[in-house]
mmCIF file of C-alpha atoms and ligand atoms in Angstrom:
data_model
loop_
_atom_site.group_PDB
_atom_site.id
_atom_site.type_symbol
_atom_site.label_atom_id
_atom_site.label_comp_id
_atom_site.label_asym_id
_atom_site.label_seq_id
_atom_site.Cartn_x
_atom_site.Cartn_y
_atom_site.Cartn_z
ATOM 1 C CA MET A 1 -0.161 34.445 14.441
ATOM 2 C CA ASP A 2 2.345 34.086 16.529
ATOM 3 C CA ALA A 3 6.171 35.551 16.550
ATOM 4 C CA LEU A 4 9.211 35.578 17.639
ATOM 5 C CA ARG A 5 10.046 39.195 17.576
ATOM 6 C CA PRO A 6 11.830 41.596 19.222
ATOM 7 C CA PRO A 7 10.218 43.902 22.515
ATOM 8 C CA GLY A 8 7.569 46.493 21.158
ATOM 9 C CA SER A 9 8.024 45.775 17.436
ATOM 10 C CA ALA A 10 4.199 46.023 15.382
ATOM 11 C CA ALA A 11 2.545 42.277 14.566
ATOM 12 C CA ASP A 12 3.435 41.496 10.717
ATOM 13 C CA SER A 13 6.506 43.718 10.795
ATOM 14 C CA PRO A 14 10.055 43.074 10.010
ATOM 15 C CA GLY A 15 12.405 42.400 12.037
ATOM 16 C CA TRP A 16 10.499 38.710 13.222
ATOM 17 C CA ARG A 17 13.293 35.629 13.689
ATOM 18 C CA ALA A 18 10.252 32.757 13.859
ATOM 19 C CA ARG A 19 7.440 32.674 12.900
ATOM 20 C CA VAL A 20 4.105 31.085 12.669
ATOM 21 C CA VAL A 21 1.029 31.580 9.645
ATOM 22 C CA PRO A 22 -1.900 29.295 8.411
ATOM 23 C CA ASN A 23 -1.432 26.837 5.517
ATOM 24 C CA ARG A 24 -2.740 27.876 2.968
ATOM 25 C CA PHE A 25 -3.910 24.331 1.631
ATOM 26 C CA PRO A 26 -4.188 22.414 5.482
ATOM 27 C CA ALA A 27 -4.497 18.913 4.409
ATOM 28 C CA LEU A 28 -7.575 18.612 6.794
ATOM 29 C CA PRO A 29 -9.487 21.062 7.530
ATOM 30 C CA GLY A 30 -8.910 22.654 11.157
ATOM 31 C CA MET A 31 -5.487 23.443 12.671
ATOM 32 C CA HIS A 32 -2.608 23.841 10.465
ATOM 33 C CA GLU A 33 0.196 26.005 10.777
ATOM 34 C CA VAL A 34 3.401 26.998 9.311
ATOM 35 C CA ILE A 35 5.721 27.492 11.243
ATOM 36 C CA ILE A 36 9.112 29.501 9.817
ATOM 37 C CA HIS A 37 11.676 29.490 11.768
ATOM 38 C CA SER A 38 14.109 32.073 10.280
ATOM 39 C CA PRO A 39 13.769 34.664 7.552
ATOM 40 C CA GLU A 40 16.659 34.114 5.354
ATOM 41 C CA HIS A 41 15.596 31.542 2.904
ATOM 42 C CA ASP A 42 18.571 29.171 3.671
ATOM 43 C CA VAL A 43 18.919 28.956 6.849
ATOM 44 C CA GLU A 44 18.198 24.627 8.571
ATOM 45 C CA LEU A 45 16.900 24.305 12.333
ATOM 46 C CA GLU A 46 20.755 22.883 12.685
ATOM 47 C CA ASP A 47 21.953 26.721 11.793
ATOM 48 C CA LEU A 48 20.375 28.308 14.585
ATOM 49 C CA GLY A 49 22.461 27.599 17.306
ATOM 50 C CA ASP A 50 21.925 26.069 20.721
ATOM 51 C CA ALA A 51 19.946 29.050 21.895
ATOM 52 C CA GLY A 52 17.532 29.784 18.512
ATOM 53 C CA LEU A 53 16.912 26.227 17.926
ATOM 54 C CA ALA A 54 15.782 27.143 22.197
ATOM 55 C CA GLU A 55 13.504 29.769 20.618
ATOM 56 C CA VAL A 56 12.027 28.034 17.112
ATOM 57 C CA LEU A 57 11.443 24.604 20.267
ATOM 58 C CA ASP A 58 9.792 27.438 22.628
ATOM 59 C CA LEU A 59 7.516 28.870 19.717
ATOM 60 C CA TRP A 60 6.757 24.685 18.638
ATOM 61 C CA ARG A 61 5.892 24.435 22.363
ATOM 62 C CA ARG A 62 3.238 26.967 22.368
ATOM 63 C CA ARG A 63 1.260 26.241 18.897
ATOM 64 C CA ILE A 64 1.395 22.871 20.216
ATOM 65 C CA ALA A 65 -0.456 24.160 23.628
ATOM 66 C CA ALA A 66 -2.339 26.528 21.357
ATOM 67 C CA GLN A 67 -4.215 23.609 19.489
ATOM 68 C CA LEU A 68 -4.848 21.493 22.352
ATOM 69 C CA ALA A 69 -6.476 23.791 24.278
ATOM 70 C CA ALA A 70 -8.509 24.818 21.567
ATOM 71 C CA GLY A 71 -9.867 21.269 20.948
ATOM 72 C CA ALA A 72 -7.060 19.003 19.309
ATOM 73 C CA ALA A 73 -7.492 15.608 20.351
ATOM 74 C CA ALA A 74 -3.911 15.464 18.785
ATOM 75 C CA THR A 75 -0.767 17.611 17.532
ATOM 76 C CA THR A 76 1.643 16.297 15.037
ATOM 77 C CA LEU A 77 4.514 18.511 13.983
ATOM 78 C CA ILE A 78 6.796 17.218 11.506
ATOM 79 C CA VAL A 79 9.821 18.909 9.477
ATOM 80 C CA ASN A 80 9.642 17.800 5.125
ATOM 81 C CA ARG A 81 13.412 18.689 4.424
ATOM 82 C CA GLY A 82 14.298 17.681 0.876
ATOM 83 C CA ARG A 83 11.500 17.554 -2.458
ATOM 84 C CA GLU A 84 12.188 14.289 -2.644
ATOM 85 C CA ALA A 85 10.512 14.026 1.101
ATOM 86 C CA GLY A 86 7.527 16.217 0.430
ATOM 87 C CA ALA A 87 8.898 19.818 1.109
ATOM 88 C CA SER A 88 6.811 22.025 -1.017
ATOM 89 C CA LEU A 89 8.155 24.859 0.127
ATOM 90 C CA GLU A 90 11.007 26.338 -0.438
ATOM 91 C CA HIS A 91 11.758 28.216 2.864
ATOM 92 C CA PRO A 92 12.771 25.979 5.865
ATOM 93 C CA HIS A 93 9.175 25.422 8.206
ATOM 94 C CA ALA A 94 7.910 23.034 10.270
ATOM 95 C CA GLN A 95 4.058 22.156 10.285
ATOM 96 C CA LEU A 96 1.974 21.673 13.215
ATOM 97 C CA VAL A 97 -1.622 19.262 12.764
ATOM 98 C CA GLY A 98 -3.736 19.354 15.193
ATOM 99 C CA THR A 99 -6.154 16.086 14.418
ATOM 100 C CA PRO A 100 -9.606 15.797 15.914
ATOM 101 C CA ALA A 101 -8.940 12.619 16.573
ATOM 102 C CA ILE A 102 -5.409 10.505 17.375
ATOM 103 C CA THR A 103 -3.534 9.575 14.275
ATOM 104 C CA PRO A 104 -3.610 6.094 13.422
ATOM 105 C CA LEU A 105 0.569 6.419 13.660
ATOM 106 C CA LEU A 106 0.434 7.932 17.480
ATOM 107 C CA LEU A 107 -2.903 5.984 18.857
ATOM 108 C CA ASP A 108 -0.347 2.739 18.420
ATOM 109 C CA GLU A 109 2.256 3.687 20.015
ATOM 110 C CA LEU A 110 -0.066 4.744 22.514
ATOM 111 C CA LEU A 111 -1.933 1.557 22.385
ATOM 112 C CA GLU A 112 2.205 0.083 22.797
ATOM 113 C CA PHE A 113 2.747 1.627 26.296
ATOM 114 C CA ASP A 114 0.020 -0.403 27.768
ATOM 115 C CA ARG A 115 0.308 -3.424 26.322
ATOM 116 C CA PHE A 116 4.482 -3.179 27.599
ATOM 117 C CA ALA A 117 3.428 -2.082 31.132
ATOM 118 C CA ASN A 118 0.358 -4.174 31.179
ATOM 119 C CA ARG A 119 2.218 -7.099 30.188
ATOM 120 C CA HIS A 120 5.755 -5.676 31.243
ATOM 121 C CA GLY A 121 5.717 -2.597 33.909
ATOM 122 C CA GLY A 122 7.142 0.431 33.313
ATOM 123 C CA CYS A 123 8.151 2.600 29.854
ATOM 124 C CA VAL A 124 8.850 0.788 25.845
ATOM 125 C CA LEU A 125 10.159 3.733 25.124
ATOM 126 C CA CYS A 126 12.913 4.677 28.554
ATOM 127 C CA VAL A 127 14.010 0.227 28.264
ATOM 128 C CA GLU A 128 14.153 1.083 24.955
ATOM 129 C CA MET A 129 16.338 4.514 25.554
ATOM 130 C CA GLU A 130 18.601 2.003 28.041
ATOM 131 C CA SER A 131 18.646 -1.055 26.032
ATOM 132 C CA ALA A 132 20.454 0.914 23.223
ATOM 133 C CA GLY A 133 24.075 0.191 24.006
ATOM 134 C CA VAL A 134 26.019 0.260 21.259
ATOM 135 C CA ARG A 135 22.565 1.565 18.924
ATOM 136 C CA ALA A 136 23.860 4.344 21.348
ATOM 137 C CA VAL A 137 24.569 7.890 19.032
ATOM 138 C CA GLN A 138 23.380 10.645 22.115
ATOM 139 C CA ASP A 139 23.712 10.637 25.570
ATOM 140 C CA GLY A 140 22.933 13.696 27.798
ATOM 141 C CA PRO A 141 19.720 14.725 29.099
ATOM 142 C CA VAL A 142 18.261 14.259 26.504
ATOM 143 C CA ARG A 143 19.796 10.891 24.119
ATOM 144 C CA ALA A 144 19.998 10.196 20.414
ATOM 145 C CA TRP A 145 19.949 5.878 19.548
ATOM 146 C CA VAL A 146 19.160 3.621 16.051
ATOM 147 C CA PRO A 147 15.878 2.187 17.478
ATOM 148 C CA ALA A 148 16.310 -1.208 17.605
ATOM 149 C CA ALA A 149 13.815 -2.022 14.521
ATOM 150 C CA PRO A 150 14.625 0.805 11.746
ATOM 151 C CA ARG A 151 11.991 1.954 9.254
ATOM 152 C CA PHE A 152 14.335 3.947 7.317
ATOM 153 C CA PRO A 153 18.188 3.132 7.292
ATOM 154 C CA GLY A 154 19.839 6.274 9.494
ATOM 155 C CA GLU A 155 16.902 6.850 11.288
ATOM 156 C CA LEU A 156 17.074 8.079 14.478
ATOM 157 C CA TRP A 157 15.418 9.056 18.233
ATOM 158 C CA LEU A 158 15.715 11.084 20.659
ATOM 159 C CA ALA A 159 13.672 11.475 24.208
ATOM 160 C CA PRO A 160 14.072 12.590 27.336
ATOM 161 C CA GLU A 161 16.554 10.520 29.758
ATOM 162 C CA ASP A 162 13.569 11.487 32.324
ATOM 163 C CA HIS A 163 10.728 9.162 31.135
ATOM 164 C CA ALA A 164 8.052 12.596 30.332
ATOM 165 C CA ALA A 165 4.115 12.254 28.223
ATOM 166 C CA ASP A 166 4.590 15.625 26.561
ATOM 167 C CA PHE A 167 6.746 18.308 25.036
ATOM 168 C CA ARG A 168 3.937 21.231 26.603
ATOM 169 C CA GLU A 169 6.393 20.538 29.873
ATOM 170 C CA ALA A 170 9.910 20.289 27.949
ATOM 171 C CA ASP A 171 13.278 22.060 28.975
ATOM 172 C CA VAL A 172 13.602 22.659 25.132
ATOM 173 C CA THR A 173 17.292 24.134 25.859
ATOM 174 C CA PRO A 174 19.146 20.761 26.405
ATOM 175 C CA VAL A 175 17.069 19.900 23.494
ATOM 176 C CA ALA A 176 18.299 22.399 21.469
ATOM 177 C CA ARG A 177 21.504 21.034 21.949
ATOM 178 C CA ALA A 178 20.720 17.255 21.228
ATOM 179 C CA LEU A 179 18.284 18.085 17.993
ATOM 180 C CA ARG A 180 21.551 20.805 16.401
ATOM 181 C CA ARG A 181 23.675 17.766 17.095
ATOM 182 C CA ALA A 182 21.500 14.876 16.114
ATOM 183 C CA LEU A 183 20.946 16.676 13.126
ATOM 184 C CA VAL A 184 24.316 17.530 11.819
ATOM 185 C CA ALA A 185 24.792 14.440 12.094
ATOM 186 C CA THR A 186 22.665 12.630 10.309
ATOM 187 C CA ARG A 187 23.351 15.995 7.320
ATOM 188 C CA VAL A 188 26.214 14.569 7.074
ATOM 189 C CA ALA A 189 26.217 10.472 7.904
ATOM 190 C CA THR A 190 23.442 11.309 4.812
ATOM 191 C CA ALA A 191 25.337 13.806 2.106
ATOM 192 C CA GLY A 192 22.688 16.012 2.874
ATOM 193 C CA ALA A 193 19.738 13.253 1.766
ATOM 194 C CA PRO A 194 16.279 14.063 2.395
ATOM 195 C CA LEU A 195 14.561 14.617 6.001
ATOM 196 C CA ASN A 196 11.551 14.012 7.451
ATOM 197 C CA LEU A 197 11.346 14.262 11.119
ATOM 198 C CA TRP A 198 8.340 14.587 13.426
ATOM 199 C CA LEU A 199 7.290 14.688 17.307
ATOM 200 C CA HIS A 200 5.132 13.027 19.334
ATOM 201 C CA THR A 201 3.882 14.176 22.460
ATOM 202 C CA ALA A 202 1.344 13.175 24.428
ATOM 203 C CA PRO A 203 -2.720 13.459 22.945
ATOM 204 C CA ALA A 204 -5.113 16.058 24.830
ATOM 205 C CA ASP A 205 -6.617 12.793 27.367
ATOM 206 C CA LEU A 206 -3.845 10.739 28.442
ATOM 207 C CA ARG A 207 -4.940 7.659 29.647
ATOM 208 C CA GLY A 208 -2.086 5.620 29.875
ATOM 209 C CA GLY A 209 1.531 6.257 29.196
ATOM 210 C CA PHE A 210 3.982 8.040 26.912
ATOM 211 C CA HIS A 211 7.014 9.330 26.211
ATOM 212 C CA TRP A 212 7.335 12.449 23.707
ATOM 213 C CA HIS A 213 10.128 11.914 20.879
ATOM 214 C CA ILE A 214 11.337 13.410 17.957
ATOM 215 C CA GLU A 215 11.603 10.531 14.801
ATOM 216 C CA MET A 216 13.586 11.179 12.394
ATOM 217 C CA ALA A 217 14.140 9.394 8.621
ATOM 218 C CA PRO A 218 16.688 10.273 6.717
ATOM 219 C CA ARG A 219 15.601 9.650 3.148
ATOM 220 C CA LEU A 220 18.220 7.392 1.466
ATOM 221 C CA THR A 221 16.163 5.077 -0.711
ATOM 222 C CA GLY A 222 12.552 4.937 -2.125
ATOM 223 C CA ILE A 223 8.928 2.830 -0.501
ATOM 224 C CA ALA A 224 9.215 -0.091 -2.892
ATOM 225 C CA GLY A 225 6.494 -2.826 -3.861
ATOM 226 C CA PHE A 226 7.030 -4.962 -1.113
ATOM 227 C CA GLU A 227 6.766 -2.562 2.033
ATOM 228 C CA LEU A 228 3.522 -0.989 0.274
ATOM 229 C CA GLY A 229 2.143 -5.111 0.394
ATOM 230 C CA ALA A 230 3.636 -6.402 3.119
ATOM 231 C CA GLU A 231 3.918 -2.554 5.854
ATOM 232 C CA ILE A 232 7.261 -4.326 6.284
ATOM 233 C CA ALA A 233 10.348 -2.250 5.712
ATOM 234 C CA LEU A 234 12.748 -4.128 4.003
ATOM 235 C CA VAL A 235 16.201 -1.330 6.137
ATOM 236 C CA SER A 236 19.337 -3.356 4.120
ATOM 237 C CA LEU A 237 21.774 0.021 7.091
ATOM 238 C CA ASP A 238 22.839 -2.358 9.747
ATOM 239 C CA PRO A 239 21.650 -0.712 12.956
ATOM 240 C CA GLU A 240 24.508 0.014 14.478
ATOM 241 C CA ASP A 241 26.696 0.317 11.352
ATOM 242 C CA ALA A 242 24.488 3.686 11.060
ATOM 243 C CA ALA A 243 24.868 4.694 15.433
ATOM 244 C CA ARG A 244 28.087 4.384 14.308
ATOM 245 C CA ALA A 245 28.632 5.957 11.313
ATOM 246 C CA LEU A 246 25.955 8.501 12.847
ATOM 247 C CA ARG A 247 28.650 8.853 16.607
ATOM 248 C CA GLU A 248 31.151 9.471 13.854
ATOM 249 C CA ALA A 249 29.813 12.267 12.670
ATOM 250 C CA LEU A 250 28.735 14.419 15.582
ATOM 251 C CA PRO A 251 30.253 17.621 16.046
ATOM 252 C CA GLU A 252 32.346 18.824 18.831
ATOM 253 C CA ASP A 253 30.197 20.309 21.163
HETATM 254 ZN ZN1 LIG B 301 9.283 6.167 29.457
HETATM 255 ZN ZN1 LIG B 302 6.739 8.181 17.783
#
C-alpha cells in the first residue's frame, strides 16, 4: 500500500524501513490499516531516532490524509504496546482506523471545544496546556503535560504549542523529538508498563474548533467496577507527582 523504502526499489520487496498493510481482522468494515514502523521485531517508536521517527510520523500523516480523502469521517491512530494493552501482534506497529462517523470520544472532545469557545472564547486545549504549571513535562514547539483530571495514572498529553487542528499539516520534526522523549520518560517512569497511545486529529468536516493531540495512557492498573459502572476514573497517583516522575525520567537530549 505505502512504504518507506530506498528510491528505485520495488514495492513489496525487502529493504523497507516502514510499511502499511491492511488489517486482516478489521475492527470495522472499511479502512483499518497496520503501519509497521520497523522491519526489526523489537524496535519501538522511541528507538527509531528523531529522523526515523519523523519519517514514520510523516507516513502516519499521509495515511490519515488518504483515508480522509477516501471518505472516512474521522480517523483514529492507535499504538497498543504489550498484551495487557490489547496488542495482538508482537511486531511493533500502529493501527489506523478510518470510521464512517466521528467516534464517541472525538465527538465528546469536539463538543467540549465548542462549549469552551462559547463560554470563554478561545481553545480549551491551548488554555489547558498554558495552565499546566507544575504538571508540565516538556516545553518547546510540541509540549507534553499531565492533564488535570487524568483517567490513567501517568497519563500524558502532547500537542503543538501553536494552535493547530489538523495533524495532516503538522511539522513532524519537533513532534518526533517530543514524542521520543515522552515515550522514553514514560517507559522509565512506569518500568515498561503496557501502554496505549492515540492521536486525535480534526475530522474530515471540522465545523468548530479543535487542537490535535496525542494521548498516552500507561496501563499500571486495571479498570475496576466503579470505572465501568459509573464512568468515573479513580486515579490514585497525584497528577503533580506523576509529572515530576516523568520530568525526572526525561532523557538528556
Ligand atoms: Zn488550541
Ligand atoms: Zn483526545
